[in-house]
CSV table of C-alpha atoms and ligand atoms in Angstrom, one decimal:
chain,number,residue,atom,x,y,z
A,1,MET,CA,213.5,142.5,88.8
A,2,THR,CA,216.5,144.3,89.8
A,3,ASP,CA,217.8,143.6,93.3
A,4,LYS,CA,216.9,147.3,94.1
A,5,ALA,CA,213.3,146.2,93.8
A,6,LYS,CA,213.6,142.9,95.7
A,7,ARG,CA,212.5,142.7,99.6
A,8,SER,CA,214.6,141.8,102.1
A,9,ALA,CA,213.6,138.3,103.6
A,10,TRP,CA,214.8,139.3,106.9
A,11,GLY,CA,212.6,141.5,107.4
A,12,ILE,CA,209.6,139.2,107.0
A,13,LEU,CA,207.3,138.2,109.3
A,14,PRO,CA,206.5,134.6,109.5
A,15,ALA,CA,202.6,135.7,108.8
A,16,GLU,CA,203.4,137.7,105.8
A,17,TRP,CA,205.3,134.8,104.5
A,18,LYS,CA,202.0,132.8,105.0
A,19,SER,CA,200.7,135.1,102.8
A,20,ILE,CA,203.5,135.1,100.3
A,21,CYS,CA,202.9,131.3,99.8
A,22,LYS,CA,199.6,131.6,99.3
A,23,GLU,CA,200.0,133.9,96.5
A,24,LEU,CA,202.8,131.7,95.3
A,25,GLY,CA,200.3,129.0,95.0
A,26,LEU,CA,202.2,126.9,98.0
A,27,PRO,CA,201.0,125.2,100.9
A,28,ALA,CA,201.2,127.3,104.3
A,29,TYR,CA,203.8,124.6,105.8
A,30,ARG,CA,206.6,126.3,103.5
A,31,ALA,CA,205.8,129.4,105.3
A,32,ASP,CA,207.2,127.8,108.4
A,33,GLN,CA,210.0,126.2,106.8
A,34,ILE,CA,211.6,129.2,105.3
A,35,THR,CA,211.3,131.3,108.7
A,36,VAL,CA,213.2,128.3,110.4
A,37,ALA,CA,215.9,127.9,107.4
A,38,LEU,CA,216.1,131.9,107.7
A,39,HIS,CA,216.4,132.4,111.5
A,40,ARG,CA,216.6,129.3,113.5
A,41,ASN,CA,219.4,127.6,110.7
A,42,LEU,CA,220.5,131.4,109.6
A,43,ALA,CA,220.9,130.0,105.7
A,44,MET,CA,223.4,132.5,104.0
A,45,SER,CA,221.7,132.3,100.8
A,46,TRP,CA,218.6,130.9,98.8
A,47,ASP,CA,220.8,128.2,97.6
A,48,GLU,CA,221.4,126.5,101.5
A,49,VAL,CA,217.5,126.4,102.1
A,50,THR,CA,218.0,122.3,101.1
A,51,THR,CA,214.3,121.7,102.6
A,52,LEU,CA,212.7,123.6,99.6
A,53,SER,CA,213.4,122.2,95.9
A,54,LYS,CA,215.4,124.1,93.6
A,55,ASP,CA,212.9,125.7,91.1
A,56,LEU,CA,211.2,127.0,94.7
A,57,ARG,CA,214.5,128.4,95.4
A,58,GLN,CA,215.3,130.2,92.2
A,59,ARG,CA,211.5,131.7,92.6
A,60,LEU,CA,211.9,133.3,95.7
A,61,SER,CA,215.7,134.3,95.4
A,62,GLU,CA,214.2,136.5,92.3
A,63,ASN,CA,211.8,138.2,94.8
A,64,PHE,CA,213.5,138.0,98.0
A,65,THR,CA,217.1,139.3,99.1
A,66,LEU,CA,218.6,137.2,101.6
A,67,ASP,CA,221.5,139.3,101.9
A,68,PRO,CA,223.5,139.5,105.2
A,69,LEU,CA,225.5,142.7,106.3
A,70,LYS,CA,228.7,143.0,105.6
A,71,ILE,CA,231.2,142.8,108.5
A,72,VAL,CA,233.7,145.5,107.4
A,73,ARG,CA,235.6,145.9,111.0
A,74,THR,CA,235.5,143.9,113.7
A,75,HIS,CA,236.9,145.0,117.3
A,76,THR,CA,237.4,143.1,120.3
A,77,SER,CA,237.9,145.1,123.6
A,78,THR,CA,240.1,143.5,126.4
A,79,ASP,CA,237.0,143.1,128.3
A,80,GLY,CA,235.8,140.8,125.6
A,81,VAL,CA,233.2,143.5,124.3
A,82,GLU,CA,233.2,142.9,121.0
A,83,LYS,CA,232.0,145.8,118.1
A,84,LEU,CA,231.0,144.8,114.3
A,85,LEU,CA,230.9,147.5,111.9
A,86,LEU,CA,228.4,146.5,109.2
A,87,GLU,CA,227.5,148.1,105.7
A,88,CYS,CA,224.3,148.1,104.3
A,89,CYS,CA,223.7,147.1,100.5
A,90,ASP,CA,223.8,151.1,99.6
A,91,GLY,CA,227.2,151.4,101.3
A,92,GLU,CA,226.0,152.8,104.4
A,93,LYS,CA,227.3,151.8,107.9
A,94,ILE,CA,225.9,150.8,111.1
A,95,GLU,CA,227.4,149.9,114.5
A,96,THR,CA,226.2,146.5,116.7
A,97,VAL,CA,227.9,145.8,119.8
A,98,LEU,CA,228.1,142.3,121.6
A,99,ILE,CA,228.5,142.3,125.5
A,100,PRO,CA,229.6,139.0,126.8
A,101,SER,CA,228.3,138.7,130.7
A,102,LYS,CA,226.9,136.1,133.2
A,103,GLY,CA,226.5,133.6,130.4
A,104,ARG,CA,224.8,135.3,128.3
A,105,VAL,CA,225.4,137.6,125.4
A,106,THR,CA,223.6,140.6,124.9
A,107,GLN,CA,223.4,142.8,121.4
A,108,CYS,CA,223.4,146.6,121.0
A,109,ILE,CA,221.4,147.1,118.0
A,110,SER,CA,221.0,150.0,116.0
A,111,THR,CA,217.9,151.6,114.1
A,112,GLN,CA,218.5,154.3,111.9
A,113,CYS,CA,222.1,155.2,110.0
A,114,GLY,CA,222.9,158.4,112.1
A,115,CYS,CA,220.6,160.5,114.6
A,116,ALA,CA,218.4,163.2,114.3
A,117,PHE,CA,218.5,164.3,118.0
A,118,GLY,CA,221.3,165.5,119.0
A,119,CYS,CA,221.8,164.6,122.1
A,120,ALA,CA,224.9,166.4,123.3
A,121,PHE,CA,227.6,163.7,124.2
A,122,CYS,CA,225.9,161.3,122.3
A,123,ALA,CA,228.8,160.2,118.9
A,124,SER,CA,225.6,158.9,117.1
A,125,GLY,CA,223.7,162.4,116.2
A,126,MET,CA,227.1,164.4,115.3
A,127,GLY,CA,226.7,163.7,112.0
A,128,GLY,CA,223.2,163.9,111.8
A,129,ILE,CA,221.2,161.2,110.0
A,130,SER,CA,221.3,159.4,107.0
A,131,ARG,CA,218.5,157.4,106.7
A,132,ASP,CA,216.3,154.9,108.6
A,133,LEU,CA,217.0,151.3,109.0
A,134,ASP,CA,214.7,148.8,107.3
A,135,ALA,CA,213.1,145.7,109.1
A,136,GLY,CA,215.5,143.7,107.3
A,137,GLU,CA,218.9,145.8,108.0
A,138,ILE,CA,217.6,145.7,111.9
A,139,VAL,CA,217.1,142.1,112.1
A,140,ALA,CA,220.2,141.1,110.1
A,141,GLN,CA,222.4,142.9,112.4
A,142,VAL,CA,221.5,140.1,115.0
A,143,VAL,CA,222.0,137.3,112.0
A,144,SER,CA,225.3,138.8,111.6
A,145,ALA,CA,225.9,138.2,115.2
A,146,CYS,CA,224.7,134.9,115.3
A,147,GLN,CA,227.3,134.3,112.2
A,148,LEU,CA,229.5,135.2,114.0
A,149,MET,CA,229.0,133.4,117.4
A,150,ARG,CA,228.7,130.8,115.5
A,151,GLU,CA,232.5,130.8,114.1
A,152,ASN,CA,233.9,132.3,117.6
A,153,GLU,CA,234.0,130.0,120.8
A,154,ASP,CA,234.8,133.0,122.8
A,155,LEU,CA,231.8,134.5,122.0
A,156,VAL,CA,229.3,131.6,123.0
A,157,PRO,CA,228.0,131.2,126.6
A,158,ALA,CA,229.5,127.8,128.2
A,159,LYS,CA,226.2,126.3,129.0
A,160,SER,CA,224.4,127.7,125.5
A,161,THR,CA,222.6,125.1,123.8
A,162,GLY,CA,221.3,125.2,120.7
A,163,ALA,CA,222.3,127.4,118.0
A,164,PRO,CA,224.3,130.3,119.4
A,165,ARG,CA,222.5,133.7,119.7
A,166,PRO,CA,222.1,136.6,121.8
A,167,GLY,CA,220.3,136.1,125.1
A,168,ASN,CA,219.5,139.8,125.3
A,169,ILE,CA,219.1,142.6,122.7
A,170,VAL,CA,219.3,146.1,123.4
A,171,VAL,CA,218.3,148.9,121.2
A,172,MET,CA,220.3,151.0,122.4
A,173,GLY,CA,222.4,151.9,119.3
A,174,MET,CA,222.8,154.3,117.0
A,175,GLY,CA,219.7,156.1,115.6
A,176,GLU,CA,215.7,156.7,118.1
A,177,PRO,CA,213.9,153.8,117.4
A,178,PHE,CA,210.8,155.6,117.9
A,179,ALA,CA,211.7,157.7,115.5
A,180,ASN,CA,211.5,154.9,113.1
A,181,TYR,CA,208.7,152.9,114.9
A,182,ASP,CA,207.2,150.7,112.2
A,183,ASN,CA,210.5,149.4,111.1
A,184,VAL,CA,211.6,148.4,114.6
A,185,ILE,CA,208.4,146.9,116.1
A,186,LYS,CA,208.5,144.5,112.9
A,187,ALA,CA,212.3,143.6,113.3
A,188,LEU,CA,211.8,143.1,117.1
A,189,LYS,CA,208.6,141.0,116.4
A,190,ILE,CA,210.6,139.0,114.3
A,191,LEU,CA,213.6,138.6,116.7
A,192,ASN,CA,210.6,137.7,119.3
A,193,ASP,CA,209.0,134.6,117.5
A,194,GLN,CA,209.4,131.7,118.5
A,195,ARG,CA,209.7,130.1,115.6
A,196,GLY,CA,212.6,132.1,114.4
A,197,ILE,CA,215.7,133.6,116.6
A,198,ASN,CA,213.4,133.5,119.5
A,199,ILE,CA,214.3,136.3,121.8
A,200,GLY,CA,212.0,136.1,124.6
A,201,ALA,CA,210.0,139.9,125.0
A,202,ARG,CA,211.4,140.6,128.3
A,203,HIS,CA,214.9,140.0,127.4
A,204,ILE,CA,214.4,142.9,124.4
A,205,THR,CA,214.7,146.6,125.6
A,206,ILE,CA,213.6,149.4,123.9
A,207,SER,CA,215.6,152.9,124.3
A,208,THR,CA,214.1,155.9,123.5
A,209,CYS,CA,215.4,159.7,123.7
A,210,GLY,CA,211.9,160.5,125.3
A,211,VAL,CA,209.7,160.6,121.9
A,212,ILE,CA,206.1,160.9,123.5
A,213,PRO,CA,204.2,159.5,120.6
A,214,GLY,CA,206.3,156.3,120.3
A,215,ILE,CA,205.8,155.9,123.9
A,216,LYS,CA,202.1,156.0,123.6
A,217,LYS,CA,201.5,154.1,120.4
A,218,LEU,CA,204.5,151.2,122.5
A,219,ALA,CA,201.2,151.3,125.2
A,220,GLU,CA,198.7,150.4,122.8
A,221,GLU,CA,200.5,147.5,121.3
A,222,GLY,CA,200.2,144.8,124.0
A,223,LEU,CA,203.8,143.9,123.7
A,224,GLN,CA,205.9,143.1,126.9
A,225,PHE,CA,209.1,144.7,125.8
A,226,GLU,CA,211.4,146.4,128.4
A,227,LEU,CA,210.8,150.3,127.9
A,228,SER,CA,214.0,152.4,128.9
A,229,VAL,CA,213.8,156.5,128.8
A,230,SER,CA,216.7,158.2,128.5
A,231,LEU,CA,216.2,161.2,130.7
A,232,HIS,CA,220.3,162.1,132.2
A,233,ALA,CA,218.9,165.7,133.6
A,234,PRO,CA,216.6,166.0,136.9
A,235,ASN,CA,215.4,169.4,135.7
A,236,ASP,CA,214.1,171.0,132.3
A,237,HIS,CA,216.8,173.5,132.7
A,238,LEU,CA,219.9,171.3,132.6
A,239,ARG,CA,218.0,168.6,130.3
A,240,ASN,CA,217.9,171.4,127.6
A,241,GLN,CA,221.2,172.1,127.9
A,242,ILE,CA,222.5,169.0,126.3
A,243,MET,CA,219.2,167.2,125.0
A,244,PRO,CA,217.5,169.2,122.2
A,245,VAL,CA,214.1,166.9,122.6
A,246,ASN,CA,213.3,168.1,125.6
A,247,LYS,CA,212.4,171.3,124.3
A,248,LYS,CA,209.7,169.6,122.5
A,249,TRP,CA,208.9,167.1,124.9
A,250,PRO,CA,209.8,168.7,128.5
A,251,ILE,CA,210.4,166.5,131.5
A,252,ARG,CA,207.1,166.4,133.3
A,253,GLU,CA,204.9,165.7,130.2
A,254,LEU,CA,207.3,162.5,129.7
A,255,LEU,CA,206.9,161.5,133.1
A,256,ASP,CA,202.9,161.6,132.6
A,257,VAL,CA,203.0,159.8,130.0
A,258,CYS,CA,205.9,157.3,131.3
A,259,ASN,CA,203.2,156.9,134.2
A,260,ALA,CA,200.7,156.2,131.9
A,261,TYR,CA,202.7,153.8,130.2
A,262,THR,CA,203.2,151.8,133.4
A,263,ALA,CA,199.5,152.1,134.5
A,264,LYS,CA,198.0,150.8,130.8
A,265,THR,CA,201.0,147.9,130.5
A,266,GLY,CA,202.1,146.7,133.9
A,267,ARG,CA,205.5,147.6,133.0
A,268,ILE,CA,207.9,149.6,134.8
A,269,VAL,CA,209.8,152.0,132.9
A,270,THR,CA,213.7,152.3,133.6
A,271,TYR,CA,215.2,155.6,133.5
A,272,GLU,CA,219.0,155.6,132.0
A,273,TYR,CA,220.8,158.8,133.9
A,274,THR,CA,224.3,159.7,132.3
A,275,MET,CA,226.4,161.1,134.8
A,276,VAL,CA,228.6,163.7,133.4
A,277,LYS,CA,231.5,165.5,135.9
A,278,ASP,CA,230.5,168.4,137.5
A,279,PHE,CA,227.3,169.0,135.7
A,280,ASN,CA,224.6,166.6,137.0
A,281,ASP,CA,226.5,163.8,139.1
A,282,GLY,CA,226.4,166.6,142.6
A,283,THR,CA,224.2,166.0,145.6
A,284,THR,CA,221.2,168.6,145.2
A,285,HIS,CA,221.1,166.4,141.5
A,286,ALA,CA,220.6,163.5,143.7
A,287,ASN,CA,218.2,164.8,145.6
A,288,ASP,CA,216.2,166.8,142.8
A,289,LEU,CA,216.0,163.2,141.0
A,290,ILE,CA,214.7,161.6,144.2
A,291,LYS,CA,212.0,164.5,144.6
A,292,LEU,CA,211.3,164.0,140.6
A,293,LEU,CA,211.0,160.7,140.4
A,294,ARG,CA,209.5,159.6,143.9
A,295,GLN,CA,205.8,159.1,143.0
A,296,CYS,CA,207.0,157.2,139.6
A,297,HIS,CA,206.8,153.5,139.5
A,298,CYS,CA,210.2,152.9,137.9
A,299,LYS,CA,213.9,152.0,137.8
A,300,VAL,CA,217.2,154.3,137.6
A,301,ASN,CA,220.3,153.1,135.4
A,302,LEU,CA,223.0,155.3,136.1
A,303,ILE,CA,225.8,155.6,133.2
A,304,PRO,CA,228.7,157.1,133.7
A,305,LEU,CA,229.8,159.1,130.6
A,306,SER,CA,232.2,157.4,128.2
A,307,PRO,CA,234.0,160.2,126.8
A,308,VAL,CA,233.4,161.1,123.0
A,309,GLU,CA,235.2,163.4,120.8
A,310,GLY,CA,233.2,166.6,120.4
A,311,TYR,CA,231.6,167.0,123.6
A,312,ALA,CA,233.7,168.3,126.1
A,313,GLY,CA,231.9,166.5,128.8
A,314,LYS,CA,234.2,164.1,131.2
A,315,ARG,CA,233.3,161.2,133.1
A,316,PRO,CA,233.0,161.7,137.2
A,317,ASP,CA,235.4,159.5,139.4
A,318,ASP,CA,234.3,156.3,141.0
A,319,ARG,CA,234.0,157.9,144.1
A,320,ARG,CA,231.3,160.6,142.9
A,321,CYS,CA,229.6,157.9,140.4
A,322,LEU,CA,229.5,155.5,143.6
A,323,GLY,CA,228.2,158.9,145.8
A,324,PHE,CA,225.3,159.4,143.1
A,325,LEU,CA,224.2,156.0,143.8
A,326,ASP,CA,224.1,155.8,147.1
A,327,SER,CA,222.2,159.0,147.4
A,328,LEU,CA,219.6,156.8,145.0
A,329,HIS,CA,219.9,153.8,147.1
A,330,LYS,CA,219.1,155.7,150.5
A,331,ALA,CA,216.1,157.1,149.2
A,332,ASN,CA,214.8,153.3,148.4
A,333,MET,CA,214.9,153.6,144.5
A,334,ASN,CA,215.4,150.9,142.6
A,335,VAL,CA,218.7,152.0,141.1
A,336,THR,CA,221.7,150.1,139.8
A,337,MET,CA,224.8,151.5,137.8
A,338,ARG,CA,226.1,150.6,134.2
A,339,LYS,CA,229.3,148.9,134.2
A,340,SER,CA,231.5,150.8,131.5
A,341,ARG,CA,232.5,148.1,129.1
A,342,GLY,CA,234.0,148.0,125.8
A,343,LYS,CA,235.5,151.5,126.5
A,344,ASP,CA,238.9,150.8,124.5
A,345,VAL,CA,236.8,149.9,121.2
A,346,ASP,CA,234.7,153.1,121.4
A,347,ALA,CA,231.8,151.2,122.5
A,348,ALA,CA,229.3,154.4,123.4
A,349,CYS,CA,226.8,155.1,120.5
A,350,GLY,CA,227.9,155.8,117.1
A,351,GLN,CA,231.7,156.2,118.1
A,352,LEU,CA,233.3,153.4,115.6
A,353,ARG,CA,231.4,154.7,112.8
A,354,THR,CA,232.9,158.4,113.7
A,355,ASN,CA,235.8,157.1,114.5
A,356,VAL,CA,236.3,155.4,110.9
A,357,ALA,CA,234.8,158.2,109.3
A,358,ASN,CA,238.0,160.2,110.6
A,359,GLU,CA,240.0,158.0,109.4
B,401,SAH,N1,218.0,157.2,121.1
B,401,SAH,C1,218.2,156.3,122.1
B,401,SAH,C2,218.4,155.3,121.9
B,401,SAH,C3,220.4,155.6,122.1
B,401,SAH,S1,221.4,155.8,122.9
B,401,SAH,C4,218.2,157.1,123.5
B,401,SAH,O1,218.3,158.0,123.5
B,401,SAH,O2,217.5,156.4,124.4
B,401,SAH,C5,221.6,155.0,124.3
B,401,SAH,C6,221.8,155.0,125.7
B,401,SAH,O3,223.1,155.2,125.4
B,401,SAH,C7,221.3,156.5,125.8
B,401,SAH,O4,220.9,156.3,127.1
B,401,SAH,C8,222.2,157.1,125.5
B,401,SAH,O5,221.6,158.7,126.4
B,401,SAH,C9,223.3,156.5,125.9
B,401,SAH,N2,224.6,157.3,125.8
B,401,SAH,C10,224.9,157.9,124.5
B,401,SAH,N3,226.2,158.4,124.3
B,401,SAH,C11,226.7,158.2,125.4
B,401,SAH,C12,228.2,158.2,126.3
B,401,SAH,N4,228.9,159.0,125.5
B,401,SAH,N5,228.1,157.9,127.2
B,401,SAH,C13,227.2,157.2,128.0
B,401,SAH,N6,226.0,157.2,127.7
B,401,SAH,C14,225.7,157.5,126.7
């Protein structure tokens, strides 16, 4: 069997290991041993899995690869944000970002190599898409981060106990998670599993540009992941200009589906609103946003634009951002503003990959 035909061991659910062990004629407890070795003890090769016999390790290595993603580049920003450029087996490069804050590390992970949705201000979509990541490659980003955290004390929160791992996962890196739905949900289930990396569902946030079928599907899953929706504009006229996806799934339809999601799951949706100078950051825009979301049980997260090459938009100054925030506060909306971090490491989606490609 060539490496190409092997399955990535990182992308296998604990329940699947049970059936794999059965097929191989192994007792069920072997499945738990494998999960613990891979996802808790972060084995880098089958040889490290010493709870299994040499023979068994050999059999497993013939069928399942345990290749972590290659760390091509790490880049630390002055505020402690660590950006990693990772290489997949076929040479495709993806990004992941580690953001230490309040005694935890939040990791931002990618779901696709590039992105097909072409939001005007997002570097990930500027080169189009080459392919989806498989579940193993999505999980392996977190494994790479855990390994880095093991080696780098600066990334480990002071009060952390047990093996270092991110406290939160945000699916806000390169790609549109709902355009790669099955692999993303599978990977998140693996990351969430208590026998493995064990990241609580409420510490995992999926962000979508508004892919309605994905939101509907997620509503039926009975999972507790957090959902963010990139809104970025208070009306279709503006949203059409920066988000081509709005022509397919316009704001009214999107909000109706999000409201149905909340009714069905009891989970509140967070709307992301990237503020672009003189485009969507004025008092009328704030008032329109308030009117639009008044009937929704939701949160709003304001993000000052992180300027990218290839998009002429600018970041509004602090006074304007705070003014927008204040208008929403006064209307009793549940609103936060994301601190811009990692600016000196090109931490906005897809920027590191684009810059390396241009070097
Ligand atoms: N495709 C998904 C997830 C990836 S983008 C989505 O669209 O939600 C994650 C978030 O970062 C989105 O809200 C996106 O709009 C925002 N983002 C992308 N580029 C940005 C930039 N240059 N400045 C500020 N926010 C940006």
